[in-house]
Coordinates of C-alpha atoms and ligand atoms in Angstrom, one line a residue:
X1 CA 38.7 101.2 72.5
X2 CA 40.6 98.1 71.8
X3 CA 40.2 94.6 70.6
X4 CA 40.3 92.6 73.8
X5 CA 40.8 89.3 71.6
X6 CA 44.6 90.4 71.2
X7 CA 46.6 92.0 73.4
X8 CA 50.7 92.3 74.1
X9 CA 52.2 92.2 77.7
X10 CA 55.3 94.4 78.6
X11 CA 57.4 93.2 81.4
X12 CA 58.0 95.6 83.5
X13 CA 60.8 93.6 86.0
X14 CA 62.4 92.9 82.4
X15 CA 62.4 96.4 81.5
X16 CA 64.0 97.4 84.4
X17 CA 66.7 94.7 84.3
X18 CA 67.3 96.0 80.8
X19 CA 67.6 99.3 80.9
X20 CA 69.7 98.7 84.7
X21 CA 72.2 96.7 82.5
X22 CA 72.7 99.5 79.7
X23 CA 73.2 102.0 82.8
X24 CA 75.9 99.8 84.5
X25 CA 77.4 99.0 81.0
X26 CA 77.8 103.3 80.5
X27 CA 78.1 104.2 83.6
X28 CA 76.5 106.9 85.8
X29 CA 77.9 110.1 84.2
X30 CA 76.7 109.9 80.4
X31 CA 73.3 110.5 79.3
X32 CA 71.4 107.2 78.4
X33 CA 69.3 108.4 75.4
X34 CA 66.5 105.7 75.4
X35 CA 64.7 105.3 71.4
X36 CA 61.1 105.0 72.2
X37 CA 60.4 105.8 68.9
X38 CA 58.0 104.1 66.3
X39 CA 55.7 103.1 70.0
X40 CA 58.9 102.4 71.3
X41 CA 59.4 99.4 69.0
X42 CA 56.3 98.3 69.2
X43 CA 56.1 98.3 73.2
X44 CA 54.2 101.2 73.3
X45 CA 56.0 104.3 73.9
X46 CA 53.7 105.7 76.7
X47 CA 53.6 102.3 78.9
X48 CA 57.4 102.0 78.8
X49 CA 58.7 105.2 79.2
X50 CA 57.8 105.9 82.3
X51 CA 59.1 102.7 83.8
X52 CA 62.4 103.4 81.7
X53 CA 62.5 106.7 83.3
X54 CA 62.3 105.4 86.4
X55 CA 65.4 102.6 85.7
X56 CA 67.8 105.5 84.6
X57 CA 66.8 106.7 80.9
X58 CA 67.7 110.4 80.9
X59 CA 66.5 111.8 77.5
X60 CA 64.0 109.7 75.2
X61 CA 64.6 109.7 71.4
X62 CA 61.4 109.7 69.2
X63 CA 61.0 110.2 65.6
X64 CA 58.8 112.9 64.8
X65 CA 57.0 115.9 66.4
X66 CA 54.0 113.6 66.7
X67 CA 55.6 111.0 68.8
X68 CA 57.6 114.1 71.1
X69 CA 54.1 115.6 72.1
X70 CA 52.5 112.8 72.4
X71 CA 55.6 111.6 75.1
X72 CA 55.5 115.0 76.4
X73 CA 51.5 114.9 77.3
X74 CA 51.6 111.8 78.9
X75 CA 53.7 113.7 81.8
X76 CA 57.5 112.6 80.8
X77 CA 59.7 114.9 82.6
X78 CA 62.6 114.4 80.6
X79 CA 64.3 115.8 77.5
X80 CA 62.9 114.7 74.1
X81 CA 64.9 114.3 71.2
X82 CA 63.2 114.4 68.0
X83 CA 65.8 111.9 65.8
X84 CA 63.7 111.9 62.1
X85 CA 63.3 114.5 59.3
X86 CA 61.2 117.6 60.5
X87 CA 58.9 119.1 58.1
X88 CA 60.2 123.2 57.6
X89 CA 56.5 124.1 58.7
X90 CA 56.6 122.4 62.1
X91 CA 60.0 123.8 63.0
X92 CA 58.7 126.6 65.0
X93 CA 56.5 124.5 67.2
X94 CA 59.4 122.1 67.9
X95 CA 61.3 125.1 68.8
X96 CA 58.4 126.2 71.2
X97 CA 58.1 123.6 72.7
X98 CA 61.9 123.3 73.7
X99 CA 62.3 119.7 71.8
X100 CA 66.1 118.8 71.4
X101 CA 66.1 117.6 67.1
X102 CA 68.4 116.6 64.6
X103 CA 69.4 118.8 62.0
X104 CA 71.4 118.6 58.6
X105 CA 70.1 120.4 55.9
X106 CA 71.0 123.9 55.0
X107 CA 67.2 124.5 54.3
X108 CA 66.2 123.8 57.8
X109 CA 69.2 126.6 59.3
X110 CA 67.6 128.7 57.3
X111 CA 64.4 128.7 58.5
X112 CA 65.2 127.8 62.1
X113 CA 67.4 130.9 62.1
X114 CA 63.6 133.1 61.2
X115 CA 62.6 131.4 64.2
X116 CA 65.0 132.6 66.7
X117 CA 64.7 135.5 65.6
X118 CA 61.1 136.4 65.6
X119 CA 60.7 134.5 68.9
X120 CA 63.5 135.0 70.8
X121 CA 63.5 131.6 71.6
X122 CA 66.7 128.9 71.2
X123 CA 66.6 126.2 69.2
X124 CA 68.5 122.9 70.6
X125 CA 70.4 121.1 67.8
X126 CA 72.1 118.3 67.1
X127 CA 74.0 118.6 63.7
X128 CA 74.4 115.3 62.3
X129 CA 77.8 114.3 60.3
X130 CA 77.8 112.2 57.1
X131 CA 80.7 109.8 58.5
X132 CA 79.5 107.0 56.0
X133 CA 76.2 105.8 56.5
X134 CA 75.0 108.1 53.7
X135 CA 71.6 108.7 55.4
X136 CA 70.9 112.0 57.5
X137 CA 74.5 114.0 57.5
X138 CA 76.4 117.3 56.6
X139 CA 79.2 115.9 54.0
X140 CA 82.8 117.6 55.4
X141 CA 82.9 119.8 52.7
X142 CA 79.7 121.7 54.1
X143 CA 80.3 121.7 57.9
X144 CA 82.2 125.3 57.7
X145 CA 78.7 126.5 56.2
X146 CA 77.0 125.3 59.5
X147 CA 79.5 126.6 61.7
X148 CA 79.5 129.8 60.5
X149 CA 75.2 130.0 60.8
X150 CA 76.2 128.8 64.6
X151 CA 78.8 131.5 65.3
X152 CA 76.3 134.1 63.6
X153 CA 73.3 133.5 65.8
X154 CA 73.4 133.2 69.4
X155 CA 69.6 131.3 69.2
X156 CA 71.1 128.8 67.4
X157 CA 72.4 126.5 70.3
X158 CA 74.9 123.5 68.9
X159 CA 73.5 121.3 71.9
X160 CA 75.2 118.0 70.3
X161 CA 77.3 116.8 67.6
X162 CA 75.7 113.2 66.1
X163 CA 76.5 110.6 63.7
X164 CA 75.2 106.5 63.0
X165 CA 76.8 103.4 61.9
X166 CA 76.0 102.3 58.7
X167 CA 77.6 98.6 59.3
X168 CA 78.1 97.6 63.3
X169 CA 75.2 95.1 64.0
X170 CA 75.5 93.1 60.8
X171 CA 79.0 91.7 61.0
X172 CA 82.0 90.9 63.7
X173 CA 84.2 92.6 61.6
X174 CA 84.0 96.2 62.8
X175 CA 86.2 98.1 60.9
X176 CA 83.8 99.9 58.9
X177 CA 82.2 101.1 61.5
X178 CA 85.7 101.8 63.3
X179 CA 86.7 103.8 60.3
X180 CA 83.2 105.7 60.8
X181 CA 84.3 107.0 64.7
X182 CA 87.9 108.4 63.0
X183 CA 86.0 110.2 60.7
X184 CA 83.4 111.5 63.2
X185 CA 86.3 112.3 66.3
X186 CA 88.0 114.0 62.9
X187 CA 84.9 116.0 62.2
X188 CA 84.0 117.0 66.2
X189 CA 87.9 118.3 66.5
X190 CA 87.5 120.5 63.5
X191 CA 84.2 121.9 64.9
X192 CA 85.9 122.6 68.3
X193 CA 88.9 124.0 66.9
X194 CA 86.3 126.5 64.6
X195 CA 85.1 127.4 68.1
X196 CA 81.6 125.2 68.7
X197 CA 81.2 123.8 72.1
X198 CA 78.9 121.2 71.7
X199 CA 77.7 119.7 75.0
X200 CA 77.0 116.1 73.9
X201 CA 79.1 114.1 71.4
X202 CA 76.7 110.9 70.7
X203 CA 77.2 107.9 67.8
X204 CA 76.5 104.4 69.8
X205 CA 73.2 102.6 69.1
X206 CA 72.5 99.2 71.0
X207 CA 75.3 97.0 69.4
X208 CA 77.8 100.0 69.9
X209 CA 76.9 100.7 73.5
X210 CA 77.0 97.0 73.5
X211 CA 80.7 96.1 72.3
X212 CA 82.4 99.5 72.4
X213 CA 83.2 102.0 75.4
X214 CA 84.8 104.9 73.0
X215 CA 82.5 105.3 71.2
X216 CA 80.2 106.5 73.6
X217 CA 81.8 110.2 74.5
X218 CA 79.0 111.6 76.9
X219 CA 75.7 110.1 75.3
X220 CA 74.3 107.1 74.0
X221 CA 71.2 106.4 72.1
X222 CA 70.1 103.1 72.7
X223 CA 67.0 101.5 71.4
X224 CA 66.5 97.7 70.8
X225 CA 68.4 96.5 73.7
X226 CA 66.3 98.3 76.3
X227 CA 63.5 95.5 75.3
X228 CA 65.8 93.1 76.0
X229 CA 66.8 92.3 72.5
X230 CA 70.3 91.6 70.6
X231 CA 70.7 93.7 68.0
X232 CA 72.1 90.8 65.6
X233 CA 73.4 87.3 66.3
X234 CA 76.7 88.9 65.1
X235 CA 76.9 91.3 68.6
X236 CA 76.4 88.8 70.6
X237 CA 79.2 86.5 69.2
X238 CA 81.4 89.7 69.0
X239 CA 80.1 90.2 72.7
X240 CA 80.7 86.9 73.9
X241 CA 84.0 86.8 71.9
X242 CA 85.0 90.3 74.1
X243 CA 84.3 88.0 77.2
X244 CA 80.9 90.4 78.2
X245 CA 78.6 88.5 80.2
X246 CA 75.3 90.6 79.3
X247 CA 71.8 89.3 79.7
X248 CA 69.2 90.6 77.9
X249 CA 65.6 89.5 79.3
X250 CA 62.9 90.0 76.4
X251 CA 60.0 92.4 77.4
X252 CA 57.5 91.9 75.3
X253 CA 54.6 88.9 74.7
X254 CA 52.1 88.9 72.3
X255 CA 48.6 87.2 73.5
X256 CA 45.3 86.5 71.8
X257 CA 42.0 83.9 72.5
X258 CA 41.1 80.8 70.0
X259 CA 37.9 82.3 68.3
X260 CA 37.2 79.0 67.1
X261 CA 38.1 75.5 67.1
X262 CA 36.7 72.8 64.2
X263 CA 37.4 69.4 63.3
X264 CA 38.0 68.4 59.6
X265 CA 38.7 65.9 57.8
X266 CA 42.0 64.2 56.1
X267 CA 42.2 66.2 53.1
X268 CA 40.7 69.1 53.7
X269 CA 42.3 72.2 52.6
X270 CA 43.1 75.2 54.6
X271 CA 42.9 79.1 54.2
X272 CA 43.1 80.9 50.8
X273 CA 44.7 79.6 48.0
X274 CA 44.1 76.1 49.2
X275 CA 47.8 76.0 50.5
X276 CA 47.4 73.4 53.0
X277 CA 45.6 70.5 52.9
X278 CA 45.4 68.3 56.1
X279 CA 46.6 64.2 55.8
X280 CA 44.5 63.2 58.5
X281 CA 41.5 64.2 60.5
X282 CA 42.4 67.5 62.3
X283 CA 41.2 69.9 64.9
X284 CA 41.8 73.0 63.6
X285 CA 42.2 76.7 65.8
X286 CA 41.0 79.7 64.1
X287 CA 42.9 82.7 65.8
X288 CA 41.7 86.5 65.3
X289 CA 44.7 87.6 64.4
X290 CA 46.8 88.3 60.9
X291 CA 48.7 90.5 58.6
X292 CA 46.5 93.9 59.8
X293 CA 48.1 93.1 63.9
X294 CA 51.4 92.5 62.1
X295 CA 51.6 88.8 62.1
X296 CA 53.3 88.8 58.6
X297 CA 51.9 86.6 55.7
X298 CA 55.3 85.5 55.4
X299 CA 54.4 83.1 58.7
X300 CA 52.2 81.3 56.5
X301 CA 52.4 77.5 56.9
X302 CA 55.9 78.5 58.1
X303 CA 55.5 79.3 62.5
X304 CA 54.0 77.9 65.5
X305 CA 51.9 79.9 68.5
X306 CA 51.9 78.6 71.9
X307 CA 48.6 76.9 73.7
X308 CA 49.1 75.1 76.8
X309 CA 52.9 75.0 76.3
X310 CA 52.9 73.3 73.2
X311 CA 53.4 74.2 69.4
X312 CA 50.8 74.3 67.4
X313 CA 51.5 74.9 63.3
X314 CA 50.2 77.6 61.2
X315 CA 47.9 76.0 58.5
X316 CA 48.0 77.6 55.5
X317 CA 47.7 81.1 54.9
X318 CA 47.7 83.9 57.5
X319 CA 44.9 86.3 56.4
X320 CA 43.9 90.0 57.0
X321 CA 42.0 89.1 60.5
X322 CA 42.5 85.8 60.9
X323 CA 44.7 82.7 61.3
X324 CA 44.7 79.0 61.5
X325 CA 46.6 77.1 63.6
X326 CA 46.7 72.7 64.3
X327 CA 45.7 71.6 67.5
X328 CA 45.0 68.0 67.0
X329 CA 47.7 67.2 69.3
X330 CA 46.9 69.9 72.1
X331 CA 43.5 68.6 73.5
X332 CA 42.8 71.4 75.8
X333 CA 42.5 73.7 73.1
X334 CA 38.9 74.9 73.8
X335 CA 36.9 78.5 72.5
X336 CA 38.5 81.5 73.6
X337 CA 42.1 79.6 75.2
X338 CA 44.8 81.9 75.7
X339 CA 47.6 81.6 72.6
X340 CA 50.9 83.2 72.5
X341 CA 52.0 84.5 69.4
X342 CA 55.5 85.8 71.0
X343 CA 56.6 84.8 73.8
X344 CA 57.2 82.3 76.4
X345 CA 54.6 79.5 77.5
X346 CA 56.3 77.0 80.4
X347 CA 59.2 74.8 78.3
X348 CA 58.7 76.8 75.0
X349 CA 59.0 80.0 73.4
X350 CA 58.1 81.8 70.5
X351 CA 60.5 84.7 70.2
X352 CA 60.7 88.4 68.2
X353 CA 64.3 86.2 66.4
X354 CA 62.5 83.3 65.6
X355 CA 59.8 85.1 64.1
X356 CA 62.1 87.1 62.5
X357 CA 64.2 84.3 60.8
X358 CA 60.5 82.9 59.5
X359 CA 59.4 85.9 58.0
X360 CA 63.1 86.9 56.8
X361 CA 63.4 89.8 58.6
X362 CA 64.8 90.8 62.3
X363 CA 63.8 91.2 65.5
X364 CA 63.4 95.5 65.0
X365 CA 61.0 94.7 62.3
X366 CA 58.7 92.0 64.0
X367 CA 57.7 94.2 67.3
X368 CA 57.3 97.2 65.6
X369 CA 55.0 95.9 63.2
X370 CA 52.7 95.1 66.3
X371 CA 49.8 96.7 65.3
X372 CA 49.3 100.4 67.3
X373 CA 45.9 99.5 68.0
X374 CA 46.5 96.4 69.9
X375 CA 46.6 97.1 74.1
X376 CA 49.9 96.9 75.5
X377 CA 49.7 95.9 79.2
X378 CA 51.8 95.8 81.8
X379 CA 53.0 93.5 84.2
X380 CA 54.7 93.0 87.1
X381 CA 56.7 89.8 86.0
Ligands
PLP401 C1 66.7 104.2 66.4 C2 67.9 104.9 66.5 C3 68.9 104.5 67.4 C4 68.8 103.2 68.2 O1 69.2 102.1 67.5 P1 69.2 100.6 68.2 O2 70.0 99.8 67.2 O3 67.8 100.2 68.3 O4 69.9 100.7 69.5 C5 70.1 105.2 67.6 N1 70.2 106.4 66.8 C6 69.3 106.8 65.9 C7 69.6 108.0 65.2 C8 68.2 106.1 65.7 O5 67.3 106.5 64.8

């Protein structure tokens, strides 16, 4: 059961716009791989997918064997790619179950290979290629070992050859990351000249499917910009620099109710740790929200919420459950008001960047930190 004090909307018109635009900007022949993972940023993984689905995501990318079944029992009839580290004892039920997954340690051949064997069954991979980002990846050096486990064991099926960029979304200068796809096309010829034939060649995220065609072969996995976010200020200016004309409409609002509302007077302090203390008589809103939903304790005396269109300041600290906010200025403020904590309220608008820049962090971190036990509701709009 939920809270019904707090709740986030998902826009299901702006999903659709969204992931329209990423289909139009790849065209209809590669495989949009849409990242629903970590509740799909935050969006909750089985409201969204469905409705992305039904806009043109192929294959959803998810973390962990945890998010794939719980994608696959909600009724997706699509191909699940499991993108995060899998555990050596839950390789055999990811096999089972036909999940698509990353792989890149010797460890996990080793076992997977067991597998196939006692059950007969193929195991799709993805081998992922250390081109730089020095995160998941088989160095160079190794990939002969890998090739030779593929060309030994017909149940080991080289679905896909993967890698990430380390350095694409935080600068306009993309030479890094253009040095990354030589090393990668580098690494795919050698594995096709040793005989693989990999059906899907995949490297471009959001701000790669964003600003660069080539380096989306036959498969893109895109996350952030399916709800309707930039990946960094620095791909849109490199976007707008490239003369693209994309529109990105945000997808997600964050609601809750005033659970209180109390007048104090000048010189009253505010919260714990005293940190703010008021100048003049003040109506104060206590919200029943804070750090536990994911509004960060960074937003502190330091962001605004929404209440009849207007901004009204966080006064002094956010705590566990609860947060205070100035209405002295707003007086229709009244018990149990709708707030917007993200989002958009007639003129004004709260959004995941702004929130971001407040808390110093970005927009990836703000929605995903959205508490999982908070609804997520759609709507039409
Ligand atoms: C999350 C993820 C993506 C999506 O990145 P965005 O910047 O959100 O588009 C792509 N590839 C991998 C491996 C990921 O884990």
């Amino acid at each position: 059961m939920y809270n019904s004090l707090t709740w986030v909307e998902i826009s299901k018109a702006n999903l659709l716009h969204n992931v329209g635009v990423l289909r139009g900007l790849i065209g209809d022949d590669q495989i949009l791989c849409s990242a629903v993972k970590s509740n799909a940023y935050g969006h909750g993984m089985t409201t969204v997918a469905p409705i992305m689905k039904e806009a043109g995501t192929n294959w959803f990318g998810v973390n962990s064997l945890s998010e794939a079944v719980e994608l696959y029992e909600c009724g997706i009839d699509a191909p699940i790619y499991i993108m995060g580290y899998i555990p050596l004892d839950e390789l055999e039920e990811v096999v089972l179950r036909g999940f698509h997954f990353v792989v890149y340690n010797k460890e996990t051949f080793v076992r997977l290979r067991e597998i196939v064997t006692s059950t007969g069954e193929v195991a799709h991979t993805h081998l992922k290629l250390e081109t730089g980002n020095n995160r998941q990846g088989v160095v160079a050096d190794d990939l002969e070992w890998f090739i030779d486990m593929y060309k030994g064991d017909k149940g080991l099926v080289l679905e896909g050859l993967a890698t990430h960029f380390a350095n694409i979304e935080d600068t306009t200068d993309h030479s890094y990351a253009l040095l990354q796809l030589e090393k990668f096309e580098k690494m795919v010829s050698s594995a096709r000249a040793a005989g693989l034939e990999p059906n899907y060649i995949h490297c471009a995220n959001s701000a790669a499917t964003i600003l660069f065609p080539k380096t989306y072969f036959n498969f893109v996995r895109a996350g952030l910009s399916n709800y309707g976010m930039w990946p960094s200020n620095e791909t849109l200016v490199s976007s707008l620099q490239e003369g693209r004309r994309i529109e990105f409409k945000p997808v997600l609002s964050w609601k809750t109710r005033i659970a209180q509302i109390k007048r104090v007077p000048a010189g009253s302090f505010v919260g714990y740790g005293c940190t703010f203390k008021t100048t003049h008589d003040s109506l104060l809103a206590v919200l029943p929200i804070g750090y536990y939903d994911g509004y960060d304790r960074m937003l502190s005396n330091n962001s605004y919420v929404l209440i009849d269109g207007k901004r009204a300041p966080v006064r002094g600290r956010v705590a566990m459950n609860m947060t205070m906010v100035d209405v002295t200025d707003i007086p229709t403020a009244s018990l149990e008001k709708e707030v917007t904590l993200l989002g958009v309220e007639g003129d004004e608008k709260i959004s995941a960047e702004q929130l971001a820049q407040f808390s110093e962090t970005i927009n990836y971190e703000v929605t995903t930190r959205i508490n999982d036990r908070i609804e997520r509701r759609l709507v039409d709009s």
